[in-house]
mmCIF file of C-alpha atoms and ligand atoms in Angstrom:
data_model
loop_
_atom_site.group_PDB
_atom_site.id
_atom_site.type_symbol
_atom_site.label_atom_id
_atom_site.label_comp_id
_atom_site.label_asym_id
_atom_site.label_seq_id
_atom_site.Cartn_x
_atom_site.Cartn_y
_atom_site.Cartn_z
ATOM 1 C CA UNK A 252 -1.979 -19.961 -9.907
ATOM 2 C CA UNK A 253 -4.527 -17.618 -8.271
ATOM 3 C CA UNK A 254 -6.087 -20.217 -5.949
ATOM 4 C CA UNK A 255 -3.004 -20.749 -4.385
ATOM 5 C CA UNK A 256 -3.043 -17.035 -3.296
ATOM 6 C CA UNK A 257 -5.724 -17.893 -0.402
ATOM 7 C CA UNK A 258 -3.421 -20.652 0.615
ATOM 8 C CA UNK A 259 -0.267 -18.052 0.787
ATOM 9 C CA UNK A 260 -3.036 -15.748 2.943
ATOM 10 C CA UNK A 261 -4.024 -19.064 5.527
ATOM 11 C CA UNK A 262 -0.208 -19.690 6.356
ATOM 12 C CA UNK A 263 0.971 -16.214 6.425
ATOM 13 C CA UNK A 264 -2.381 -15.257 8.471
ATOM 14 C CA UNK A 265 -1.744 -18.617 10.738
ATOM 15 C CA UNK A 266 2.417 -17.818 11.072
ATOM 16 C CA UNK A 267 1.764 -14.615 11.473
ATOM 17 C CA UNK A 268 -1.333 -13.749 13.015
ATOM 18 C CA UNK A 269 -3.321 -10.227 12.094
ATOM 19 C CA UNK A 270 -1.480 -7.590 10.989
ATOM 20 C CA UNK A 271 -3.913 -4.641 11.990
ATOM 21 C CA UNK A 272 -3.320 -2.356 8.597
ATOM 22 C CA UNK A 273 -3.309 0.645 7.886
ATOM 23 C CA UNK A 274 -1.774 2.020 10.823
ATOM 24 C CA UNK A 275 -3.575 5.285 10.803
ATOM 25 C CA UNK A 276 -6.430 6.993 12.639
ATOM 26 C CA UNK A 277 -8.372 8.863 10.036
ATOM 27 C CA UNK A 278 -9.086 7.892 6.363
ATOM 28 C CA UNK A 279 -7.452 11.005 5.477
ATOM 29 C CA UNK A 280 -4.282 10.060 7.594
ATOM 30 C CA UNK A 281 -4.496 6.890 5.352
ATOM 31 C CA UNK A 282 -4.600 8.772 1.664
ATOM 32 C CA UNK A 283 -1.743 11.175 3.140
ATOM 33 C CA UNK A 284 0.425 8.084 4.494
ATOM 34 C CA UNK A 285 0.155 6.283 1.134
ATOM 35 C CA UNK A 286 1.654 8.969 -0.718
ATOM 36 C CA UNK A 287 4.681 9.749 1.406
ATOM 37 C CA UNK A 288 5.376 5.908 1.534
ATOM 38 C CA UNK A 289 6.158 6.211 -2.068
ATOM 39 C CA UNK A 290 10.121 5.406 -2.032
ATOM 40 C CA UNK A 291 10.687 5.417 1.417
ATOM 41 C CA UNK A 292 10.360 3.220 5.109
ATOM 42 C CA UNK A 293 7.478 3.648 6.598
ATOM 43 C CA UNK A 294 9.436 5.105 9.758
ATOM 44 C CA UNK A 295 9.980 8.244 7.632
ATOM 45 C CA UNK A 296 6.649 8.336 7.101
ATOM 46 C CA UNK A 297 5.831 8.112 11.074
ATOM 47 C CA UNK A 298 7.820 11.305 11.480
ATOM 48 C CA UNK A 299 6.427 13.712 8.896
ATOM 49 C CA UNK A 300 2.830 12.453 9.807
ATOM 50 C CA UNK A 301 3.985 13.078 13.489
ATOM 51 C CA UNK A 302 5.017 16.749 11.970
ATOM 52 C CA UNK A 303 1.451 17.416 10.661
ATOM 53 C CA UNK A 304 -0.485 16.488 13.489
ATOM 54 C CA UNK A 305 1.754 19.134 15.448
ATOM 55 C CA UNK A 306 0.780 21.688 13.073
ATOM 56 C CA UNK A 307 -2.589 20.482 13.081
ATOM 57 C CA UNK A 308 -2.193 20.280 8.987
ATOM 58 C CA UNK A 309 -3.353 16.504 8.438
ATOM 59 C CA UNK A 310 -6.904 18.249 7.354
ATOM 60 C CA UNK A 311 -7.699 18.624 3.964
ATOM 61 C CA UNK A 312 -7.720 22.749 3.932
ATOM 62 C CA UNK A 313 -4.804 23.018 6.364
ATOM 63 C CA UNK A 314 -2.755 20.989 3.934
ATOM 64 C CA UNK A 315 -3.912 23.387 1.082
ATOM 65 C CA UNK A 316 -3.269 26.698 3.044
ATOM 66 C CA UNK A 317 -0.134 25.756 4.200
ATOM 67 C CA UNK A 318 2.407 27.411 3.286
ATOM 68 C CA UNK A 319 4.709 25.703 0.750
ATOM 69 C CA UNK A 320 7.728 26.252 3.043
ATOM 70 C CA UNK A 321 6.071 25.189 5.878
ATOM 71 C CA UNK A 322 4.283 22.375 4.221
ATOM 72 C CA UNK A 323 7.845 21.084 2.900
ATOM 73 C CA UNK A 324 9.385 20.929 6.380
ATOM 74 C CA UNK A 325 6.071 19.156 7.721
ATOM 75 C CA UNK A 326 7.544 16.148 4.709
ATOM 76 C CA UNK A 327 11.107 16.262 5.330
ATOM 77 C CA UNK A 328 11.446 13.013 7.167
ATOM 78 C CA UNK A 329 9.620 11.401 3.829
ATOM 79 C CA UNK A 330 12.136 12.278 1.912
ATOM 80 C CA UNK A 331 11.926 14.202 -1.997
ATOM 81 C CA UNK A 332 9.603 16.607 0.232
ATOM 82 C CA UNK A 333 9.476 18.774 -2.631
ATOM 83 C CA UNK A 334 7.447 16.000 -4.926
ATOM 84 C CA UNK A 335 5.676 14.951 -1.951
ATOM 85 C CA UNK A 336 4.459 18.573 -1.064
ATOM 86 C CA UNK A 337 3.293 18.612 -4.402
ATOM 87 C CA UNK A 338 1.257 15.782 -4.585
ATOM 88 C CA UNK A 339 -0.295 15.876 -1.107
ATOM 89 C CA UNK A 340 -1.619 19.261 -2.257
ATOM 90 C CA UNK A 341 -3.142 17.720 -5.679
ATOM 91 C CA UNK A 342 -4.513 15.565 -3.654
ATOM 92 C CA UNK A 343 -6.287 17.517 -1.081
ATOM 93 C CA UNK A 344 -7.325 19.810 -4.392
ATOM 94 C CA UNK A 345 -8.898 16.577 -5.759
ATOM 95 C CA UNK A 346 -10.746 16.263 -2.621
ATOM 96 C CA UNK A 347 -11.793 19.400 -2.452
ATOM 97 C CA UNK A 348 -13.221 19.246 -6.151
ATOM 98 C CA UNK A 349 -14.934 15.888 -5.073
ATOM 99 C CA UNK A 350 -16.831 17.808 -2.535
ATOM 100 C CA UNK A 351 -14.847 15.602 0.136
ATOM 101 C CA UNK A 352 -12.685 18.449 2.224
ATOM 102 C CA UNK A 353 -14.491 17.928 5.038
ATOM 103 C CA UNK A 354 -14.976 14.137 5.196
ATOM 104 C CA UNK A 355 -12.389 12.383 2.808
ATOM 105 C CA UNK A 356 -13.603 9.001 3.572
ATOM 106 C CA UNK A 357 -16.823 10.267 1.370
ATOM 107 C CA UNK A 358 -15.258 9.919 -1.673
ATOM 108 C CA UNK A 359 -16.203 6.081 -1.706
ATOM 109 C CA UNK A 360 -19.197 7.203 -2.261
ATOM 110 C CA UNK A 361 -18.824 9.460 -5.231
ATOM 111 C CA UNK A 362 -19.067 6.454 -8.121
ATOM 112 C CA UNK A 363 -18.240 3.017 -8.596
ATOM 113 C CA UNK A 364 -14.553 1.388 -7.618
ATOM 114 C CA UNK A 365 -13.836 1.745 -11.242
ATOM 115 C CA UNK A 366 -14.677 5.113 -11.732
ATOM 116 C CA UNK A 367 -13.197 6.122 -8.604
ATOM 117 C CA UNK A 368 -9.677 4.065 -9.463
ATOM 118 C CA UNK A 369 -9.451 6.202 -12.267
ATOM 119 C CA UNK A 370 -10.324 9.288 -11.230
ATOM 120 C CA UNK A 371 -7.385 8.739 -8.174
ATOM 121 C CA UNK A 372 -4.873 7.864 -11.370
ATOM 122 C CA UNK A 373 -5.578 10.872 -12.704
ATOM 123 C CA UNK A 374 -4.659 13.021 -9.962
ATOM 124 C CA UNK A 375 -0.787 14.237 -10.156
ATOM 125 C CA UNK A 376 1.952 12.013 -8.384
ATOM 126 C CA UNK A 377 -0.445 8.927 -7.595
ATOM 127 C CA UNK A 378 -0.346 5.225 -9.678
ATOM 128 C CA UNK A 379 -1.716 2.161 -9.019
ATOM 129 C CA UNK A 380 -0.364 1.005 -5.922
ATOM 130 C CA UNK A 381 -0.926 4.307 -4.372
ATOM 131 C CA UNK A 382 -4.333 4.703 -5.755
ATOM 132 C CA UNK A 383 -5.443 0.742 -4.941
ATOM 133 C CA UNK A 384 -3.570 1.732 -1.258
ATOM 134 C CA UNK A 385 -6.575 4.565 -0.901
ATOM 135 C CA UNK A 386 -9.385 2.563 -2.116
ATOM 136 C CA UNK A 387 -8.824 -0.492 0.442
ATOM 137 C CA UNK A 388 -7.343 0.890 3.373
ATOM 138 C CA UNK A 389 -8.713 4.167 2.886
ATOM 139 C CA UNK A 390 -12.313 3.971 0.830
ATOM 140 C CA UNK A 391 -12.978 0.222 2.208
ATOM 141 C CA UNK A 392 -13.105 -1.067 -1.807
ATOM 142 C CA UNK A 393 -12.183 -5.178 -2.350
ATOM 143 C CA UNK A 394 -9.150 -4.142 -4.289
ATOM 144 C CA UNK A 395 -5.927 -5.818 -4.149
ATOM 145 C CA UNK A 396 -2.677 -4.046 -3.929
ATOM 146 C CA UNK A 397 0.273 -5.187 -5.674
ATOM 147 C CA UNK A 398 3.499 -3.965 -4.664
ATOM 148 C CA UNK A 399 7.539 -5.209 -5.531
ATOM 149 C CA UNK A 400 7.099 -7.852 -2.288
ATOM 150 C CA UNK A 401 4.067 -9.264 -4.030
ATOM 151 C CA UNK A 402 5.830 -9.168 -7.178
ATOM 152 C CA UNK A 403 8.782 -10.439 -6.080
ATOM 153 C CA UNK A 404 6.835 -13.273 -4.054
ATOM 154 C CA UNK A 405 4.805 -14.434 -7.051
ATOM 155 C CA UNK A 406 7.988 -14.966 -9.148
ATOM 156 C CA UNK A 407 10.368 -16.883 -6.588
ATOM 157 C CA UNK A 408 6.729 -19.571 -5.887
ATOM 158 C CA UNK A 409 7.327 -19.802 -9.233
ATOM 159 C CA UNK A 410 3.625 -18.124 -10.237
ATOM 160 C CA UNK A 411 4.897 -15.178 -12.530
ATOM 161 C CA UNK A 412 7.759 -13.955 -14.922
ATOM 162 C CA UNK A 413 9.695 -10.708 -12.707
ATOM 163 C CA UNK A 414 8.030 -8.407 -15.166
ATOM 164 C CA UNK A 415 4.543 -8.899 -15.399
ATOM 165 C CA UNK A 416 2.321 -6.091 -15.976
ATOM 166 C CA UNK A 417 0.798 -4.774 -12.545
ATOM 167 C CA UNK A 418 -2.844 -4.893 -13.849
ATOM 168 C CA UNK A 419 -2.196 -8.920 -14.530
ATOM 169 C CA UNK A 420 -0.739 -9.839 -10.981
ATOM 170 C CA UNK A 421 -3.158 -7.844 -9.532
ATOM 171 C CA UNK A 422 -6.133 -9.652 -11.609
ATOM 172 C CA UNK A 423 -4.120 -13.178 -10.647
ATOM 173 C CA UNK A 424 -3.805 -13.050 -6.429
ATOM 174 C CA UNK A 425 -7.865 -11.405 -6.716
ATOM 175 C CA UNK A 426 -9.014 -14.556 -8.582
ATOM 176 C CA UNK A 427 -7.798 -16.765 -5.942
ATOM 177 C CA UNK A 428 -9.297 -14.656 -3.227
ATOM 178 C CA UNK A 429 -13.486 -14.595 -2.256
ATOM 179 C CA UNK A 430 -14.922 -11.882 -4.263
ATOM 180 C CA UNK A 431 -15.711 -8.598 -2.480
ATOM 181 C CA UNK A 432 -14.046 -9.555 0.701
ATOM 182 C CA UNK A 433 -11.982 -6.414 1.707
ATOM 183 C CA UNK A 434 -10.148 -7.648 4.824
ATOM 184 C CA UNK A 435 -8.804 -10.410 3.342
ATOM 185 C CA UNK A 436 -7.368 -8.351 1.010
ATOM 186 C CA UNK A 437 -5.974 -5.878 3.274
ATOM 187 C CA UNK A 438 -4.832 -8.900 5.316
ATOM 188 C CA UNK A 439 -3.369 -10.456 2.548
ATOM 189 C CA UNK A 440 -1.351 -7.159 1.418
ATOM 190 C CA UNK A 441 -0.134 -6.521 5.000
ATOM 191 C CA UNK A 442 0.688 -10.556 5.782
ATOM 192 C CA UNK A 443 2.881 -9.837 2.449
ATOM 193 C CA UNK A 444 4.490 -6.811 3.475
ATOM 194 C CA UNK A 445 5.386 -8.643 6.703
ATOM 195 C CA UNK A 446 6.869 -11.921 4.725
ATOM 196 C CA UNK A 447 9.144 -9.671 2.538
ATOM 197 C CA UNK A 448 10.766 -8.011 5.495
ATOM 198 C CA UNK A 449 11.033 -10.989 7.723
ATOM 199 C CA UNK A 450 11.844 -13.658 5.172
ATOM 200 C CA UNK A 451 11.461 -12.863 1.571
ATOM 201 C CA UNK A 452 13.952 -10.245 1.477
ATOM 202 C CA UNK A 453 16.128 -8.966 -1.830
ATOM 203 C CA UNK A 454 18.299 -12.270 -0.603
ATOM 204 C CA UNK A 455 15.963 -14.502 0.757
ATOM 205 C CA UNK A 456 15.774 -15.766 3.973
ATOM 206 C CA UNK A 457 13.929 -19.183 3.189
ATOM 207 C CA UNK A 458 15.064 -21.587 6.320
ATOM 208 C CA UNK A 459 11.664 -21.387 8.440
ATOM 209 C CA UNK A 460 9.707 -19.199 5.980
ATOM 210 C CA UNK A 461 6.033 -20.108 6.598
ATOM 211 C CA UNK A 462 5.900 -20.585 2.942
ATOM 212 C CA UNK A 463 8.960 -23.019 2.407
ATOM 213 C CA UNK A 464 7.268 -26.243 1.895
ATOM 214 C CA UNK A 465 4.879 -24.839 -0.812
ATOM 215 C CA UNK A 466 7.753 -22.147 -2.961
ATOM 216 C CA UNK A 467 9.609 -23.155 -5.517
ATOM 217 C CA UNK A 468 12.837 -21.386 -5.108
ATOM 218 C CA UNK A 469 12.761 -21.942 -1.276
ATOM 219 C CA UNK A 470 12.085 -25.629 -1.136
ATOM 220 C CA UNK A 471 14.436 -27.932 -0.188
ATOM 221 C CA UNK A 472 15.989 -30.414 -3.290
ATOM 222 C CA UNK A 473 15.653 -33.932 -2.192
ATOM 223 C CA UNK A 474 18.331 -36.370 -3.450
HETATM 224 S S1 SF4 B 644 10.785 -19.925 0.819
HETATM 225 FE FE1 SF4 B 644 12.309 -18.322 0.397
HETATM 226 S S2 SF4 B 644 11.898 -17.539 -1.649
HETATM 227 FE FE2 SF4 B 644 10.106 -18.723 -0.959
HETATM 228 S S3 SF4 B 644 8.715 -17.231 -0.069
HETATM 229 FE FE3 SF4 B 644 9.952 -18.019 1.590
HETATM 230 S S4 SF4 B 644 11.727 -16.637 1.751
HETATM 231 FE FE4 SF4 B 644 10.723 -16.266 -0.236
#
């Protein structure tokens, strides 16, 4: 139903009004953010962010001459700071490699979305939400991310079986949405973020969800 996306992003937008995503102040603080969201709140994430602007390390060589130690202490709030060290460094080594150390946000000019959605996979510790996180919030690329709210949204309007592949949800919600229009995709992402906290939650909350009338597990039976 991917027409019926735009509708989801009208009364989510209207209910809840702008969402102002990513909260972040460089492009850089946006790449680093999306990996230490990985399997965590983003209140942990606040904290070891808040930890690497104290250190001054949220710069691409900082991060890579840090020591490991140090670096790891920087991520505990994020939690599996070990993994997360890790990766943040394979990032900022892909960076570096890109010729982008010095200003990240230039990697969305180093090849096409494609190319550059691949290249991100192929860097250690990120997938596809993390790497379609970067290219809209980060790179400014029409990409849609897909994440378990989304997921979980599309199956209870009744849209999607709970396991379809990410690539196929993520090709559904961007056919209903105009093409090349990145802030309604990172409006749309961050209207659905908001929706599975406030409403759609792991046992939904469906009495005065914005989305009621239109859902089929949340609407009312009529006798
Ligand atoms: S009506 Fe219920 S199940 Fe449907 S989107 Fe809202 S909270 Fe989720």
């Amino acid at each position: 139903m991917p027409e019926n996306w735009s509708v989801v992003y009208q009364t989510l937008l209207e209910a809840f009004g702008p969402q102002h995503w990513w909260p972040a102040d460089t492009p850089l603080e946006v790449m680093v953010g999306a990996i230490l969201t990985q399997n965590t709140a983003w209140r942990n994430v606040e904290q070891a962010i808040a930890r690497l602007k104290a250190s001054g390390s949220l710069e691409v060589r900082a991060i890579l001459e840090r020591p490991a130690e140090q670096l790891e202490q920087d991520l505990r709030p994020a939690g599996y700071f070990r993994v997360k060290a890790v990766r943040l460094r394979a990032l900022c080594r892909f960076l570096e490699q890109q010729g982008c150390a010095e200003a990240p946000a230039s990697l969305a000019e180093k090849g096409d979305t494609a190319s550059l959605r691949q290249r991100l996979l192929d860097v250690h510790g990120i997938g596809e939400e993390t790497a379609d996180s970067i290219l809209l919030y980060a790179l400014e690329k029409p990409v849609m991310v897909v994440d378990a709210y989304t997921r979980r949204l599309s199956q209870r309007m009744g849209w999607s079986g709970p396991r379809i592949a990410y690539a196929s949800l993520q090709k559904d919600v961007d056919a209903g949405l105009p093409p090349g229009d990145t802030g309604i995709r990172k409006e749309l992402h961050a209207l659905i973020v908001q929706l599975g906290k406030e409403f759609c939650r792991a046992r939904p909350r469906c009495p005065g969800c914005p989305l009621q009338k239109q859902c089929a597990h949340g609407r009312p039976v009529s006798h």
